[in-house]
Amino acid sequence: MSNLIYLVAGARPNFMKIAPLIKEFLKENIKFKIIHTGQHYDYNMSKVFFDKLGIPEPEIHLNVGSASHAIQTAKIMIEFEKVLLNEEPDLVLVVGDVNSTIACALVAKKLFIKVAHVEAGLRSFDFRMPEEINRILTDQLSDYLFTSEKSAENNLKKEGISPEKIFFVGNIMIDNLLMNLERAKNINVLKKFNLEKKNYALITCHRPSNVDHKEDLEQIVEILNFIQEKIKIFFPIHPRTKKNLKKYELNSNIKKANIIINDPVGFLEFLNLMLNSRFILTDSGGIQEEASYLNIPVLTLRENTERPITVEKGTNTIVNKDFKKIKKYVNDILSNNYKNGQTIEKWDGQTAKRITKIIKQRFLTE
Ligand code: UD1
């Protein structure tokens, strides 16, 4: 056995999930290499996270870049197979649900290398989401399935995954949040963007279901225009959304009265912006979790969530693009009539420790 673990990361939300594991692996002297697939490549979608979260430079870059699903997934597979044929780790650890996750899990498994999946078992039951396909297939291939909330375990059992492979370890995103909370509190982002504490809404939006078709994006623009009548908006814009606003010539439809549209920001800045916001409107998965932990109201611009605990115990409400619901909940929030979040089991900053302990006990030779 080489006692070597490969940590795969490719897209923005992956970087936050490997950071706490790296810290723990270093502490426990576990040998690892970081593989960056290159799914995300702009400075503010990738390198800023390595710089600001203290993640070491990846040993291996696959440099695949953007493309259609088939091309991107295939390119990652071709490049990753070359890497694994050159050096065989004992375990390939993948996180989340992006194309890099399924591509690398599939290549490793076919070469008889064990696969661990962090954030296993989450299900939106919505096959129009590419992530749902990535999740189900990655979980079927994985030998170690690390889950973040109780619903995940039930989903996996229903899909026939043997319970011995499933470990309820908690939420790795919350480890990362806690690792950076003090630093994030101490940076002055509000001044930079001319924002006032608790007097703006933070908005993120990049899902294909919201931004890829003109009618959906038009609705998003209407929502932005409605919200900015009530409260100032800060909107760090994802490259997919920026590209499509231009393509459909919708930029001029956005009223410019009370909105700041900015390039994507780094994690510390974003955490500071979340902490100080009055509420968040998003279609991201991780932000539903982070906002719930921080007890900041979050309205989710989707039909469903694969993270139901954020609705049951957290501060999340699913509103999709339903104007009536958005109006109601924004009014509730602004008149201080919105629910409060409760503590969520094992969202405590100890998830990377639990994962590392399991990997050491069950897997690595002493
Ligand atoms: C991907 C993930 C999604 C995740 C999101 C976070 C999949 C299927 N989707 O979606 O689950 O929530 O990342 O951001 O894996 N682009 C740039 N610079 C970059 C990266 C992308 O300009 O650094 C542009 C490209 O034009 C590209 C588009 O953004 O075509 C979309 O990127 P892609 O990685 O295909 O999907 P995301 O929408 O980012």
Coordinates of C-alpha atoms in Angstrom, one line a residue, residues 2-344:
S2 CA 1.2 3.5 -0.8
N3 CA -0.8 5.1 2.0
L4 CA -1.4 8.0 -0.3
I5 CA -4.7 9.8 -0.7
Y6 CA -5.7 11.9 -3.7
L7 CA -8.0 14.8 -2.9
V8 CA -9.9 15.9 -6.0
A9 CA -11.2 19.5 -6.4
G10 CA -12.3 21.2 -9.6
A11 CA -15.0 23.8 -9.1
R12 CA -15.5 26.7 -6.6
P13 CA -17.6 24.9 -4.0
N14 CA -15.1 22.0 -3.9
F15 CA -12.2 24.1 -2.6
M16 CA -14.0 25.0 0.6
K17 CA -14.7 21.3 1.2
I18 CA -11.1 20.1 0.9
A19 CA -9.6 22.9 3.0
P20 CA -10.6 21.4 6.4
L21 CA -9.5 17.9 5.3
I22 CA -6.1 19.2 4.3
K23 CA -5.6 20.8 7.7
E24 CA -6.5 17.6 9.4
F25 CA -4.4 15.4 7.1
L26 CA -1.4 17.6 7.8
K27 CA -1.9 17.3 11.5
E28 CA -2.2 13.5 11.3
N29 CA 0.7 13.1 8.9
I30 CA -1.5 11.5 6.2
K31 CA 0.2 11.6 2.8
F32 CA -2.0 13.3 0.2
K33 CA -1.9 15.0 -3.2
I34 CA -4.3 17.6 -4.4
I35 CA -5.7 17.2 -7.9
H36 CA -7.2 20.3 -9.5
T37 CA -9.2 19.3 -12.6
G38 CA -9.4 22.9 -13.9
Q39 CA -13.2 22.9 -14.2
H40 CA -13.1 26.4 -12.8
Y41 CA -10.0 28.4 -13.8
D42 CA -10.6 32.2 -13.4
Y43 CA -8.7 33.8 -10.5
N44 CA -11.9 34.6 -8.6
M45 CA -13.5 31.2 -9.2
S46 CA -10.4 29.2 -8.2
K47 CA -7.0 30.5 -7.1
V48 CA -8.4 33.1 -4.7
F49 CA -9.7 30.2 -2.6
F50 CA -6.3 28.5 -2.5
D51 CA -4.6 31.8 -1.5
K52 CA -7.1 32.9 1.1
L53 CA -8.0 29.5 2.6
G54 CA -4.4 28.4 3.0
I55 CA -4.7 25.4 0.6
P56 CA -1.4 24.3 -0.8
E57 CA -0.7 24.5 -4.5
P58 CA -2.2 21.4 -6.2
E59 CA 0.5 18.8 -7.2
I60 CA -1.5 17.9 -10.3
H61 CA -3.4 20.2 -12.6
L62 CA -5.6 18.6 -15.3
N63 CA -6.4 22.0 -16.9
V64 CA -9.7 20.8 -18.6
G65 CA -11.6 24.2 -18.6
S66 CA -15.2 24.8 -19.6
A67 CA -17.1 22.7 -22.2
S68 CA -20.4 20.8 -22.6
H69 CA -21.1 18.2 -19.9
A70 CA -20.0 15.3 -22.1
I71 CA -16.8 17.0 -23.2
Q72 CA -15.9 18.4 -19.8
T73 CA -16.6 15.1 -18.0
A74 CA -14.7 13.1 -20.7
K75 CA -11.7 15.4 -20.7
I76 CA -11.4 15.1 -16.9
M77 CA -11.6 11.3 -17.2
I78 CA -9.0 11.1 -19.9
E79 CA -6.5 13.3 -18.0
F80 CA -7.2 11.7 -14.6
E81 CA -6.7 8.2 -16.0
K82 CA -3.2 9.1 -17.2
V83 CA -2.4 10.4 -13.7
L84 CA -3.7 7.2 -12.0
L85 CA -1.8 5.0 -14.4
N86 CA 1.4 6.8 -13.5
E87 CA 0.9 6.6 -9.8
E88 CA -1.6 4.6 -7.8
P89 CA -3.0 6.1 -4.6
D90 CA -4.8 3.9 -2.1
L91 CA -7.9 6.2 -2.0
V92 CA -9.4 8.9 -4.3
L93 CA -11.5 11.3 -2.2
V94 CA -14.1 13.3 -4.1
V95 CA -16.4 16.0 -2.7
G96 CA -19.7 17.5 -3.6
D97 CA -21.6 17.0 -6.9
V98 CA -19.9 18.7 -9.8
N99 CA -18.7 17.1 -13.0
S100 CA -15.2 16.7 -11.6
T101 CA -16.7 14.6 -8.8
I102 CA -18.3 11.9 -11.0
A103 CA -15.5 11.9 -13.6
C104 CA -12.8 11.2 -11.1
A105 CA -14.8 8.6 -9.1
L106 CA -15.6 6.7 -12.3
V107 CA -12.0 6.6 -13.5
A108 CA -10.7 5.5 -10.0
K109 CA -13.2 2.8 -9.6
K110 CA -12.5 1.2 -13.0
L111 CA -8.8 1.0 -12.0
F112 CA -9.9 -0.8 -8.7
I113 CA -8.9 2.2 -6.6
K114 CA -11.1 2.8 -3.6
V115 CA -13.3 5.9 -3.6
A116 CA -14.5 8.1 -0.8
H117 CA -17.3 10.7 -1.3
V118 CA -17.8 13.6 1.1
E119 CA -21.3 15.0 1.1
A120 CA -22.9 11.7 0.0
G121 CA -26.6 10.9 -0.2
L122 CA -28.0 14.4 -0.8
R123 CA -30.9 14.1 -3.2
S124 CA -33.1 16.8 -4.9
F125 CA -35.0 14.0 -6.8
D126 CA -34.8 16.3 -9.7
F127 CA -33.1 14.8 -12.7
R128 CA -33.1 18.1 -14.6
M129 CA -30.2 19.1 -12.3
P130 CA -26.9 17.8 -13.6
E131 CA -25.7 17.6 -10.0
E132 CA -28.4 15.0 -9.1
I133 CA -27.1 12.7 -11.8
N134 CA -23.5 13.2 -10.5
R135 CA -24.6 12.5 -6.9
I136 CA -26.4 9.3 -7.6
L137 CA -23.7 7.8 -9.8
T138 CA -20.8 8.9 -7.5
D139 CA -22.6 7.3 -4.5
Q140 CA -23.1 4.0 -6.4
L141 CA -19.3 3.9 -7.0
S142 CA -18.1 4.9 -3.6
D143 CA -16.6 2.7 -0.9
Y144 CA -16.8 5.3 1.9
L145 CA -19.9 7.6 1.9
F146 CA -19.6 10.5 4.3
T147 CA -22.9 12.2 5.0
S148 CA -23.8 15.7 6.2
E149 CA -27.4 15.2 7.4
K150 CA -29.7 12.4 8.5
S151 CA -31.8 12.4 5.3
A152 CA -28.8 11.4 3.3
E153 CA -28.5 8.0 5.0
N154 CA -32.1 7.1 4.2
N155 CA -31.7 8.1 0.6
L156 CA -28.6 5.9 0.3
K157 CA -30.2 2.9 1.9
K158 CA -33.2 3.2 -0.4
E159 CA -30.8 3.0 -3.3
G160 CA -29.3 -0.2 -2.0
I161 CA -26.1 1.1 -0.5
S162 CA -24.9 -1.1 2.3
P163 CA -25.1 0.6 5.7
E164 CA -21.5 -0.4 6.6
K165 CA -20.3 2.0 3.9
I166 CA -22.2 5.0 5.3
F167 CA -20.8 7.3 7.9
F168 CA -22.8 10.3 9.3
V169 CA -19.9 12.7 10.0
G170 CA -21.6 16.1 9.7
N171 CA -21.1 19.1 7.4
I172 CA -17.6 19.9 6.1
M173 CA -18.7 23.3 4.9
I174 CA -19.4 24.3 8.5
D175 CA -15.8 23.2 9.4
N176 CA -14.6 25.6 6.7
L177 CA -16.9 28.4 7.9
L178 CA -15.7 28.1 11.5
M179 CA -12.1 27.9 10.5
N180 CA -12.5 31.3 8.8
L181 CA -15.2 33.1 10.9
E182 CA -13.0 35.3 13.0
R183 CA -10.8 36.4 10.1
A184 CA -13.9 37.1 8.0
K185 CA -15.5 39.2 10.8
N186 CA -12.4 41.4 10.8
I187 CA -12.2 42.5 7.2
N188 CA -14.0 45.6 6.1
V189 CA -16.0 44.7 3.1
L190 CA -19.1 46.9 3.7
K191 CA -17.0 50.1 3.4
K192 CA -15.5 48.9 0.2
F193 CA -18.9 48.3 -1.4
N194 CA -20.7 51.2 0.4
L195 CA -23.1 48.9 2.2
E196 CA -24.7 49.2 5.6
K197 CA -24.8 46.4 8.2
K198 CA -28.2 44.5 8.0
N199 CA -29.4 46.9 5.3
Y200 CA -28.9 45.0 2.1
A201 CA -29.8 41.6 0.6
L202 CA -27.1 39.3 -0.7
I203 CA -28.1 37.6 -4.0
T204 CA -26.4 34.7 -5.9
C205 CA -27.8 33.0 -8.9
H206 CA -26.2 30.6 -11.4
R207 CA -28.2 27.4 -11.8
P208 CA -29.1 26.5 -15.4
S209 CA -32.8 26.4 -14.3
N210 CA -32.6 30.1 -13.5
V211 CA -30.1 31.5 -16.0
D212 CA -29.8 29.3 -19.1
H213 CA -33.2 30.2 -20.7
K214 CA -34.3 33.6 -21.6
E215 CA -37.8 33.4 -19.8
D216 CA -36.2 32.2 -16.6
L217 CA -33.6 34.9 -16.6
E218 CA -36.2 37.5 -17.3
Q219 CA -38.1 36.4 -14.2
I220 CA -34.9 36.6 -12.2
V221 CA -34.4 40.2 -13.4
E222 CA -38.0 41.0 -12.3
I223 CA -37.2 39.6 -8.9
L224 CA -34.1 41.7 -8.7
N225 CA -36.1 44.8 -9.6
F226 CA -38.7 44.0 -7.0
I227 CA -36.2 43.4 -4.2
Q228 CA -34.3 46.6 -4.9
E229 CA -37.5 48.6 -4.3
K230 CA -37.4 47.2 -0.8
I231 CA -33.7 47.0 0.1
K232 CA -30.3 47.5 -1.5
I233 CA -28.9 44.4 -3.3
F234 CA -25.4 43.1 -3.5
F235 CA -25.1 40.7 -6.4
P236 CA -21.7 39.0 -7.0
I237 CA -22.3 37.6 -10.4
H238 CA -21.3 34.1 -11.6
P239 CA -19.7 33.9 -15.1
R240 CA -22.6 31.7 -16.4
T241 CA -25.1 34.4 -15.4
K242 CA -23.0 37.3 -16.7
K243 CA -22.6 35.5 -20.0
N244 CA -26.4 34.8 -20.4
L245 CA -27.5 38.3 -19.4
K246 CA -25.4 39.6 -22.2
K247 CA -26.5 36.9 -24.7
Y248 CA -30.2 37.6 -24.1
E249 CA -29.6 41.4 -23.9
L250 CA -31.2 41.7 -20.5
N251 CA -28.6 43.9 -18.8
S252 CA -30.6 47.0 -19.6
N253 CA -33.7 45.5 -18.0
I254 CA -32.1 45.5 -14.6
K255 CA -32.9 48.8 -12.8
K256 CA -29.8 50.3 -11.5
A257 CA -31.3 52.3 -8.6
N258 CA -30.4 50.1 -5.7
I259 CA -28.1 47.3 -6.8
I260 CA -24.4 46.6 -6.8
I261 CA -23.4 44.0 -9.4
N262 CA -19.8 42.8 -8.8
D263 CA -17.5 40.0 -9.9
P264 CA -17.5 36.9 -7.7
V265 CA -15.8 37.6 -4.4
G266 CA -13.4 35.4 -2.3
F267 CA -14.6 33.2 0.6
L268 CA -13.7 35.6 3.4
E269 CA -15.3 38.5 1.8
F270 CA -18.4 36.5 1.0
L271 CA -18.6 35.2 4.6
N272 CA -18.4 38.8 5.8
L273 CA -21.1 39.8 3.4
M274 CA -23.4 36.9 4.5
L275 CA -22.9 37.8 8.2
N276 CA -23.9 41.4 7.7
S277 CA -26.7 40.9 5.3
R278 CA -30.4 41.3 6.2
F279 CA -31.2 38.2 4.1
I280 CA -29.9 36.1 1.3
L281 CA -31.6 35.0 -1.9
T282 CA -29.7 32.2 -3.7
D283 CA -29.9 29.1 -5.8
S284 CA -26.6 27.7 -4.3
G285 CA -26.5 24.5 -2.2
G286 CA -23.8 25.4 0.2
I287 CA -25.1 28.9 0.9
Q288 CA -28.4 27.4 2.2
E289 CA -26.3 25.5 4.8
E290 CA -24.0 28.4 5.7
A291 CA -26.9 30.8 6.1
S292 CA -28.7 28.3 8.3
Y293 CA -25.7 27.9 10.5
L294 CA -25.3 31.7 10.8
N295 CA -29.0 32.2 11.5
I296 CA -29.4 34.5 8.5
P297 CA -32.7 34.2 6.6
V298 CA -32.2 32.5 3.2
L299 CA -34.8 32.3 0.4
T300 CA -33.9 29.6 -2.2
L301 CA -34.6 30.3 -5.8
R302 CA -35.2 26.6 -6.7
E303 CA -38.1 24.2 -6.8
N304 CA -36.5 21.9 -4.3
T305 CA -33.5 21.3 -2.1
E306 CA -31.2 18.3 -1.6
R307 CA -30.5 19.7 1.8
P308 CA -33.9 19.4 3.6
I309 CA -32.5 19.9 7.1
T310 CA -31.9 23.6 6.2
V311 CA -35.7 24.0 5.7
E312 CA -36.7 21.8 8.7
K313 CA -34.2 23.3 11.2
G314 CA -32.4 26.0 9.5
T315 CA -33.4 29.4 8.1
N316 CA -34.1 28.3 4.6
T317 CA -37.4 28.6 2.7
I318 CA -37.9 27.3 -0.9
V319 CA -39.5 30.1 -2.9
N320 CA -38.4 29.2 -6.5
K321 CA -39.3 32.1 -8.8
D322 CA -42.7 32.4 -7.3
F323 CA -43.4 36.1 -6.9
K324 CA -46.1 35.7 -4.3
K325 CA -43.9 33.7 -2.1
I326 CA -40.9 36.0 -2.5
K327 CA -43.1 39.0 -1.6
K328 CA -44.5 37.3 1.4
Y329 CA -41.2 36.1 2.9
V330 CA -39.3 39.3 2.1
N331 CA -42.0 41.2 3.9
D332 CA -41.8 38.8 6.8
I333 CA -38.1 39.2 7.0
L334 CA -38.1 43.0 6.8
S335 CA -40.8 43.1 9.6
N336 CA -38.9 40.7 11.8
N337 CA -41.5 37.9 11.5
Y338 CA -39.3 35.2 10.0
K339 CA -38.3 31.9 11.6
N340 CA -35.1 31.5 13.6
G341 CA -32.6 28.6 12.9
Q342 CA -32.0 25.8 15.3
T343 CA -28.8 23.8 16.0
I344 CA -28.2 21.1 13.5

